[in-house]
mmCIF file of C-alpha atoms in Angstrom:
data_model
loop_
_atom_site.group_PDB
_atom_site.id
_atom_site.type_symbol
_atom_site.label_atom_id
_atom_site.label_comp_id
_atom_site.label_asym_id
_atom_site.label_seq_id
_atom_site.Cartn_x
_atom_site.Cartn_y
_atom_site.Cartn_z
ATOM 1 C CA UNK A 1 63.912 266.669 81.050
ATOM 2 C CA UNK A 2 65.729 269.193 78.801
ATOM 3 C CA UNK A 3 64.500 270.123 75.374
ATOM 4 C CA UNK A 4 66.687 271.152 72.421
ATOM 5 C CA UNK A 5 64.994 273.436 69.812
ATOM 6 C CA UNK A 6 66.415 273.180 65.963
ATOM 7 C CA UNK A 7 64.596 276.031 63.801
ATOM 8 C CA UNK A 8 64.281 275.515 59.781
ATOM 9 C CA UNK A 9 62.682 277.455 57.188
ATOM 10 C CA UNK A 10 59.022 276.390 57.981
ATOM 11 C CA UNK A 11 59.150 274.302 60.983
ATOM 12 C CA UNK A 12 60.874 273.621 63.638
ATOM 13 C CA UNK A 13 61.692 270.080 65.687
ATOM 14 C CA UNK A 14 61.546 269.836 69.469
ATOM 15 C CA UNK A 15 63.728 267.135 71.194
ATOM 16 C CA UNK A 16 63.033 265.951 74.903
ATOM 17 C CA UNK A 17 65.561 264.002 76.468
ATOM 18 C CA UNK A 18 64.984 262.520 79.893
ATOM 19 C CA UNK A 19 61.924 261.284 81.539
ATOM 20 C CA UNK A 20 58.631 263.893 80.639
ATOM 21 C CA UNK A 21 56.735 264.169 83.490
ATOM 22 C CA UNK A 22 54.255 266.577 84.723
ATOM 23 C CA UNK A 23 56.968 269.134 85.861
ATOM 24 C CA UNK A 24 58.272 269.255 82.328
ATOM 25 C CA UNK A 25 54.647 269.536 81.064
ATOM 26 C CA UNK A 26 54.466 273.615 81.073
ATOM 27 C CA UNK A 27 58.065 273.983 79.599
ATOM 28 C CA UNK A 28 56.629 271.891 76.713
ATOM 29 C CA UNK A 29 54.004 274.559 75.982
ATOM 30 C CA UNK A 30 55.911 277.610 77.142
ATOM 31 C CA UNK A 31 57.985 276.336 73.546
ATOM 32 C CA UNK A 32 55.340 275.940 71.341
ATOM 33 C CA UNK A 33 53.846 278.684 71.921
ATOM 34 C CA UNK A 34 57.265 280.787 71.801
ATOM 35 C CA UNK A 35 57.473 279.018 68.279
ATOM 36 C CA UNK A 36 53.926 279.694 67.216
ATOM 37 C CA UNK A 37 54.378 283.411 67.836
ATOM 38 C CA UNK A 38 57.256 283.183 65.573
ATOM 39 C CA UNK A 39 54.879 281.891 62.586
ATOM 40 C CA UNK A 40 55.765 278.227 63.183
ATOM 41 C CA UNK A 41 53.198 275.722 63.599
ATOM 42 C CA UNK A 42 54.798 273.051 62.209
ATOM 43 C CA UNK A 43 56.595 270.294 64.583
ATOM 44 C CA UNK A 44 58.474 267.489 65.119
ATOM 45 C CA UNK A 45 59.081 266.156 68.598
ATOM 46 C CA UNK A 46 61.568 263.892 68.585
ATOM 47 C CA UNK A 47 61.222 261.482 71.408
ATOM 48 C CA UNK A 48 63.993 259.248 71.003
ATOM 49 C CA UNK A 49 65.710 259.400 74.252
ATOM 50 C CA UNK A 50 62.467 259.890 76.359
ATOM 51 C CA UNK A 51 63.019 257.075 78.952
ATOM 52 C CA UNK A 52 59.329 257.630 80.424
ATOM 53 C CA UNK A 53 55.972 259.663 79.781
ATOM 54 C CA UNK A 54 53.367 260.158 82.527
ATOM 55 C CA UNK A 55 49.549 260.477 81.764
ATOM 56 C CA UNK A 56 49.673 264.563 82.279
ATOM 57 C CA UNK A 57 52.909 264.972 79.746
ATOM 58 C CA UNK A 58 50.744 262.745 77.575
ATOM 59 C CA UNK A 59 47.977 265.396 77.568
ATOM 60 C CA UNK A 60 50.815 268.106 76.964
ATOM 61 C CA UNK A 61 51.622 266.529 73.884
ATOM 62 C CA UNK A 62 47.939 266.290 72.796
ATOM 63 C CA UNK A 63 47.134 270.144 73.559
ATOM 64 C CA UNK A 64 50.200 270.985 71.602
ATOM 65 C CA UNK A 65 48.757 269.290 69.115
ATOM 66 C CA UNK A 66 45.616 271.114 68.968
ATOM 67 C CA UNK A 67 47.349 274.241 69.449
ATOM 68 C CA UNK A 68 49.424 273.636 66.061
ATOM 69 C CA UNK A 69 46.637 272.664 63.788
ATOM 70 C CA UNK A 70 44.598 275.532 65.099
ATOM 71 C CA UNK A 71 47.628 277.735 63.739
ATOM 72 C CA UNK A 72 46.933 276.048 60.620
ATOM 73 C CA UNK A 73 49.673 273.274 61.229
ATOM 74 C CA UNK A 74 51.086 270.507 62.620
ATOM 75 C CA UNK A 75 52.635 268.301 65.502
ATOM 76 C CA UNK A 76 54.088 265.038 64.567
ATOM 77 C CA UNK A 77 56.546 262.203 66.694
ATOM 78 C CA UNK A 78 59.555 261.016 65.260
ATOM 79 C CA UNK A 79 61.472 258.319 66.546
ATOM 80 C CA UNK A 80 59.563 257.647 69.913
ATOM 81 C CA UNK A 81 61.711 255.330 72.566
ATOM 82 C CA UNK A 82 60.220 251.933 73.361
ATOM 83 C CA UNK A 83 58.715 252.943 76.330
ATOM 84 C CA UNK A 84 56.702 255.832 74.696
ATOM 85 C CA UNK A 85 55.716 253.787 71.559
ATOM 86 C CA UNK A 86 54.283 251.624 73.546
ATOM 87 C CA UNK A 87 52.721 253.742 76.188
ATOM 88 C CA UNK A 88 51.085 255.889 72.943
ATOM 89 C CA UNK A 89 49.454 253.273 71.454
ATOM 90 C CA UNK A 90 48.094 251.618 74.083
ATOM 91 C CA UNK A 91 46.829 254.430 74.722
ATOM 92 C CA UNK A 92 45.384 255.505 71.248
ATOM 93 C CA UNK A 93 47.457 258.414 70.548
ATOM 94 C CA UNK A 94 48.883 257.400 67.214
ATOM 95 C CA UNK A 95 45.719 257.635 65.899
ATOM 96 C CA UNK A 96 45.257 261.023 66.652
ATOM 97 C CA UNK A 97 48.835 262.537 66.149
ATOM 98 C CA UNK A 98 51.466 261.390 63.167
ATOM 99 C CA UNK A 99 54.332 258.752 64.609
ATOM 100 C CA UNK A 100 57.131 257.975 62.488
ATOM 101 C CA UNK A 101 59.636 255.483 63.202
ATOM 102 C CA UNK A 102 62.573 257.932 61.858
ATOM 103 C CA UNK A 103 63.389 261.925 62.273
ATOM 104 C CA UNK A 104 63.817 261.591 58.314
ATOM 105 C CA UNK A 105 60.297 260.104 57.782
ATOM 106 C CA UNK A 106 58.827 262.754 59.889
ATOM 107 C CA UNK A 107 60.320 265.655 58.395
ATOM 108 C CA UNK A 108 59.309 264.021 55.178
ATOM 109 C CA UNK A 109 55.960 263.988 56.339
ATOM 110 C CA UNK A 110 55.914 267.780 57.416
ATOM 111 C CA UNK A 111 57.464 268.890 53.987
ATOM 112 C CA UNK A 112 54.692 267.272 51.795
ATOM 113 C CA UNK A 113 52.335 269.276 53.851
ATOM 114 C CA UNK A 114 54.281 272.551 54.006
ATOM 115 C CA UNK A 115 54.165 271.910 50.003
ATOM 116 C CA UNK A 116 50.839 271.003 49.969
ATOM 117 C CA UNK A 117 49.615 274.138 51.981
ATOM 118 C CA UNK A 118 51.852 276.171 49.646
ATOM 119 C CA UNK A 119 49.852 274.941 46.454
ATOM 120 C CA UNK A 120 46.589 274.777 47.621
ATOM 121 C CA UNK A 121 47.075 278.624 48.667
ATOM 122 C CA UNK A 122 47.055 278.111 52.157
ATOM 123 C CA UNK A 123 50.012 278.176 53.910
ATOM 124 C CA UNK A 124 52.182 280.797 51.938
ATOM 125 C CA UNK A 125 50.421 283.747 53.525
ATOM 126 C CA UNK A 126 47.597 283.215 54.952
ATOM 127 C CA UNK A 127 48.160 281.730 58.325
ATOM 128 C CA UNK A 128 51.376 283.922 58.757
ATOM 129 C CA UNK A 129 51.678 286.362 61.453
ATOM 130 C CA UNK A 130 51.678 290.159 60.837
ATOM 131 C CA UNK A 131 53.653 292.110 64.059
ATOM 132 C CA UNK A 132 52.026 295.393 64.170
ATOM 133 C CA UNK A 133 53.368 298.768 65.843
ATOM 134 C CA UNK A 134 51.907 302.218 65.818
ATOM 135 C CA UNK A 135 54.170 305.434 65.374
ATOM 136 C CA UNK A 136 52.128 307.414 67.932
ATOM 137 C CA UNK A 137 51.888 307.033 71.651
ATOM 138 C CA UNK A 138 48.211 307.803 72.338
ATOM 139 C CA UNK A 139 47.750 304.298 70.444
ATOM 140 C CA UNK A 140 51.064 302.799 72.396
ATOM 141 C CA UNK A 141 49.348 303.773 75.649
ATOM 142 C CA UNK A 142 46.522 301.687 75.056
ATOM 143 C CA UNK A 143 48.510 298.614 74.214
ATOM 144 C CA UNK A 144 48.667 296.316 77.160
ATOM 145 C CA UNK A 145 51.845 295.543 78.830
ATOM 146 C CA UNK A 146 52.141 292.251 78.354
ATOM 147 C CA UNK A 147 52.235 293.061 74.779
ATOM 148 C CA UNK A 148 55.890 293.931 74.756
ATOM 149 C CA UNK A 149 57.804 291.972 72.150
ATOM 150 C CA UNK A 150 61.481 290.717 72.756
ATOM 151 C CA UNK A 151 62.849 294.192 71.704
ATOM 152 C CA UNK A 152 61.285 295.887 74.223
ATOM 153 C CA UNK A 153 58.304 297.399 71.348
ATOM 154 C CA UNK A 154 54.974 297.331 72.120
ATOM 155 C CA UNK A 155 53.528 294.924 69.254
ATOM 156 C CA UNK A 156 50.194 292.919 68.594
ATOM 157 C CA UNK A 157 49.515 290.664 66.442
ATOM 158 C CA UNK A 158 47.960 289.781 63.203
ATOM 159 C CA UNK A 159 47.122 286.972 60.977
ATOM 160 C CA UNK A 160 47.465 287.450 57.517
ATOM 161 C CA UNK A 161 44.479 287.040 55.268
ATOM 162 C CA UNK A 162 45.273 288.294 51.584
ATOM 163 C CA UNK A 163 48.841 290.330 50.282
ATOM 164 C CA UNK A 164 49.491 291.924 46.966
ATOM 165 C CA UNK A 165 51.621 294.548 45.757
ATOM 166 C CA UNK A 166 49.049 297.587 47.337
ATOM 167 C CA UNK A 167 48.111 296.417 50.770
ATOM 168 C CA UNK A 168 47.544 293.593 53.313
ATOM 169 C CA UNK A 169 44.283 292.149 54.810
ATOM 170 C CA UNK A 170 44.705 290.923 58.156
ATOM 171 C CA UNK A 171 42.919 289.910 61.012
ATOM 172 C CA UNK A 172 43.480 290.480 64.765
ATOM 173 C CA UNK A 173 41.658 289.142 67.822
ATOM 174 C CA UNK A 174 41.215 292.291 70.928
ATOM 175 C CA UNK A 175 40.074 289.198 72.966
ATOM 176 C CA UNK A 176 43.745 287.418 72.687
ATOM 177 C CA UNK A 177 45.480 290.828 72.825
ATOM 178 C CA UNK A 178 43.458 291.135 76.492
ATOM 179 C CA UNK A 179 41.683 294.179 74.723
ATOM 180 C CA UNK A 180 38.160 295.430 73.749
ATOM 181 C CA UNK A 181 35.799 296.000 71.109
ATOM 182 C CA UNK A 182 36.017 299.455 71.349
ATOM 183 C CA UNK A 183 39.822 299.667 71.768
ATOM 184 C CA UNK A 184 40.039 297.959 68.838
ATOM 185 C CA UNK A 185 38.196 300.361 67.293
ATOM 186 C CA UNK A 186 40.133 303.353 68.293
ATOM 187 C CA UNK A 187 43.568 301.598 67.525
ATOM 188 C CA UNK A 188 42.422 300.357 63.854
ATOM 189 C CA UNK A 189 40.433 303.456 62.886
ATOM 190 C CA UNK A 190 40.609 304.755 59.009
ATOM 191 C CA UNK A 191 43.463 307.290 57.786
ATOM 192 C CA UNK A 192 45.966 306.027 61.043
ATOM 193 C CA UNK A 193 49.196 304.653 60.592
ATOM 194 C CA UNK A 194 51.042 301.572 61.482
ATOM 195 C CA UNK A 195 54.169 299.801 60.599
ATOM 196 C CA UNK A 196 53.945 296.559 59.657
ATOM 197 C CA UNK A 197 56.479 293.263 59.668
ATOM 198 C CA UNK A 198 55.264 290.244 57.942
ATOM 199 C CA UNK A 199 57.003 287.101 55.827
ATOM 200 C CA UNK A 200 55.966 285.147 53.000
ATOM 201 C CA UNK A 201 57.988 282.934 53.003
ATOM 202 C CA UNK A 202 57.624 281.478 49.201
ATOM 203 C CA UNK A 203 59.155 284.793 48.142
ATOM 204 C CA UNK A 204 62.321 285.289 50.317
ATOM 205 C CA UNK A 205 63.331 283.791 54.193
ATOM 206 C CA UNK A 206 63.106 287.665 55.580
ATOM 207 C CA UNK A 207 60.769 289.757 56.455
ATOM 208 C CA UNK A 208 58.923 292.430 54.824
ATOM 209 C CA UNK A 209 58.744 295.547 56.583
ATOM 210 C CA UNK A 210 56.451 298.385 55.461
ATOM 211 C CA UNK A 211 54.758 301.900 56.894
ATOM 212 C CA UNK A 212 50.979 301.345 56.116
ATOM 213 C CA UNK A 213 47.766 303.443 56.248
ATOM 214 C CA UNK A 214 44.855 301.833 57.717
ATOM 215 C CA UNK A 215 42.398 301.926 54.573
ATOM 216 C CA UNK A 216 38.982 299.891 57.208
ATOM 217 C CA UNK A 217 38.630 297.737 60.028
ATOM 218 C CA UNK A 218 35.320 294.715 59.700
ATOM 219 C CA UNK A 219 34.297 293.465 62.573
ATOM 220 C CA UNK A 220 34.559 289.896 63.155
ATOM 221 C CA UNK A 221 33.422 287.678 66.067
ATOM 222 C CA UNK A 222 36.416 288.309 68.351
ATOM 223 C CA UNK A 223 38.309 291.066 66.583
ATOM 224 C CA UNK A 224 38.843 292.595 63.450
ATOM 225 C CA UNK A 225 39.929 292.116 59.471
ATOM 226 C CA UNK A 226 41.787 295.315 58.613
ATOM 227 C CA UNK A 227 42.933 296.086 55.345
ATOM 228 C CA UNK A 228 45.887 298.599 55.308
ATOM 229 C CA UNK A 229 47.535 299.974 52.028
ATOM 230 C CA UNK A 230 51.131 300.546 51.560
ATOM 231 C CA UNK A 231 52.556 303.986 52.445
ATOM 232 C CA UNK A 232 56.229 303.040 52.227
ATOM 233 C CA UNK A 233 57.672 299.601 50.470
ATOM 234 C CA UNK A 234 60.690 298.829 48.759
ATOM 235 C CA UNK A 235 60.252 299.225 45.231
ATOM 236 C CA UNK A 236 61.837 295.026 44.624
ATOM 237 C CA UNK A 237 59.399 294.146 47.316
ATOM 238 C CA UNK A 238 56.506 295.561 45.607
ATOM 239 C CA UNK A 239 57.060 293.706 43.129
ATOM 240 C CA UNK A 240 57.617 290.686 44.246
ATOM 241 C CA UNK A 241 54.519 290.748 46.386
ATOM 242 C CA UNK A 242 52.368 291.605 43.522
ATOM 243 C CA UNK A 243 54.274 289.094 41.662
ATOM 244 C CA UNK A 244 53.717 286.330 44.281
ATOM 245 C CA UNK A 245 49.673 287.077 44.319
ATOM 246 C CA UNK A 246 49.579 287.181 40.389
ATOM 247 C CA UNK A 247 51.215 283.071 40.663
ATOM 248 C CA UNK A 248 48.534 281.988 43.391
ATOM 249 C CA UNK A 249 45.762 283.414 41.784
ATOM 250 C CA UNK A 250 46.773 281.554 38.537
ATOM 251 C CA UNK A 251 47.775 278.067 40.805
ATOM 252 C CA UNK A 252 44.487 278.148 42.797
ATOM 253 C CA UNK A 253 42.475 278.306 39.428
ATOM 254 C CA UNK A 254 44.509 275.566 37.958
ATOM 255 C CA UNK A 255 43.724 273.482 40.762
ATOM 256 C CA UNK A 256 40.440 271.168 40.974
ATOM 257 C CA UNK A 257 37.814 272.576 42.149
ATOM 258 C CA UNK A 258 39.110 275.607 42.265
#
């Protein structure tokens, strides 16, 4: 099986072509996960020229499922060949994950909830990831291995809670990061610095890149919510980040229940 990748704005569709068996089953996950670490949990497989589907790629497809709505997204079928429309369904599956009979109907169906994430204050920044490095190397040290992003940079990272113009909230997990507690701790600890490199993407397609000072560090069940404050940020960016939480704040209390 070979699968092509196609990357948009917010999401990102995955073709298969071949027969998806349970050799091709890690490959699956090896690109979701690549994706999710990117900030994109929302999918399309497109399953059009799938000639067969064995019970263990079936699985695949369901724990990449899971995986992408516990990102805060989604994972949806488009176009599924005869074979696997019929295998899914007897099967159940289309009751669990989205199957549309066109690519166009399921990118349709992603949109509406990329735009309904957006406007219920969901999806714009919280959910998106925040890559964090530290300037020193006592901290670097400490940073396991497997850590090292594609440029080589020792990185973890974040999930963004809350942005304005002044500072980010974020939370980060030691247990993911193969970490401790008390490591945690020591990287995260008040006055320390850290560069920071986050999107939102209702504001521009780039990233925002800042020098921060770590203002506290909560604990949480498996990690921590930091809150850093801005030690060096483009003046437009500033302004468009405290610009962007001044519009939520007023769409969230425009909208029911809100």
């Amino acid at each position: 099986m070979k699968i092509d990748k196609s990357l948009h704005d917010d999401y990102a569709t995955l073709t298969l072509k071949g027969d998806f068996d349970t050799f091709y089953c890690p490959a699956l996950m090896q690109e979701v996960d690549a994706l999710i670490d990117r900030g994109v949990s929302m999918l399309i497989l497109d399953m059009h020229v799938v000639k067969f589907i064995n019970s263990t790629a079936l699985g695949a497809v369901i724990k990449a499922h899971k995986r992408c709505r516990a990102e805060g997204g989604d994972l949806v079928v488009a176009q599924p060949s005869a074979f696997v429309k019929n295998v899914m369904k007897n099967v159940g599956i289309d009751k669990l994950i989205g199957m549309h009979e066109t690519l166009a109907e399921a990118t349709k169906a992603i949109v509406k909830q990329l735009n309904q994430r957006e406007l219920a204050g969901t999806g714009t920044a919280d959910h998106e990831k925040v890559l964090i490095t530290f300037p020193d190397e006592v901290r670097n040290r400490m940073i396991p291995r497997q850590q090292l992003v594609h440029t080589g940079t020792k990185s973890l990272v974040g999930q963004m809670a809350n942005v304005d113009g002044d500072r980010v909230q974020f939370t980060w997990s030691f247990e993911k990061a193969g970490m401790s507690a008390e490591q945690g701790k020591e990287l995260f600890f008040s006055g320390s610095d850290a560069h920071l490199k986050f999107q939102v993407k209702l504001i521009k397609k780039s990233y925002f890149e800042v020098d921060a000072v770590i203002a506290n560090a909560e604990a949480t069940a498996d990690g921590m919510r930091v809150t850093a404050h801005f030690k060096k940020i483009a003046d437009g960016d500033r302004d468009a980040l405290a610009q962007f939480a001044a519009d939520m704040a007023f769409l969230k209390r425009q909208l029911p229940g809100k």
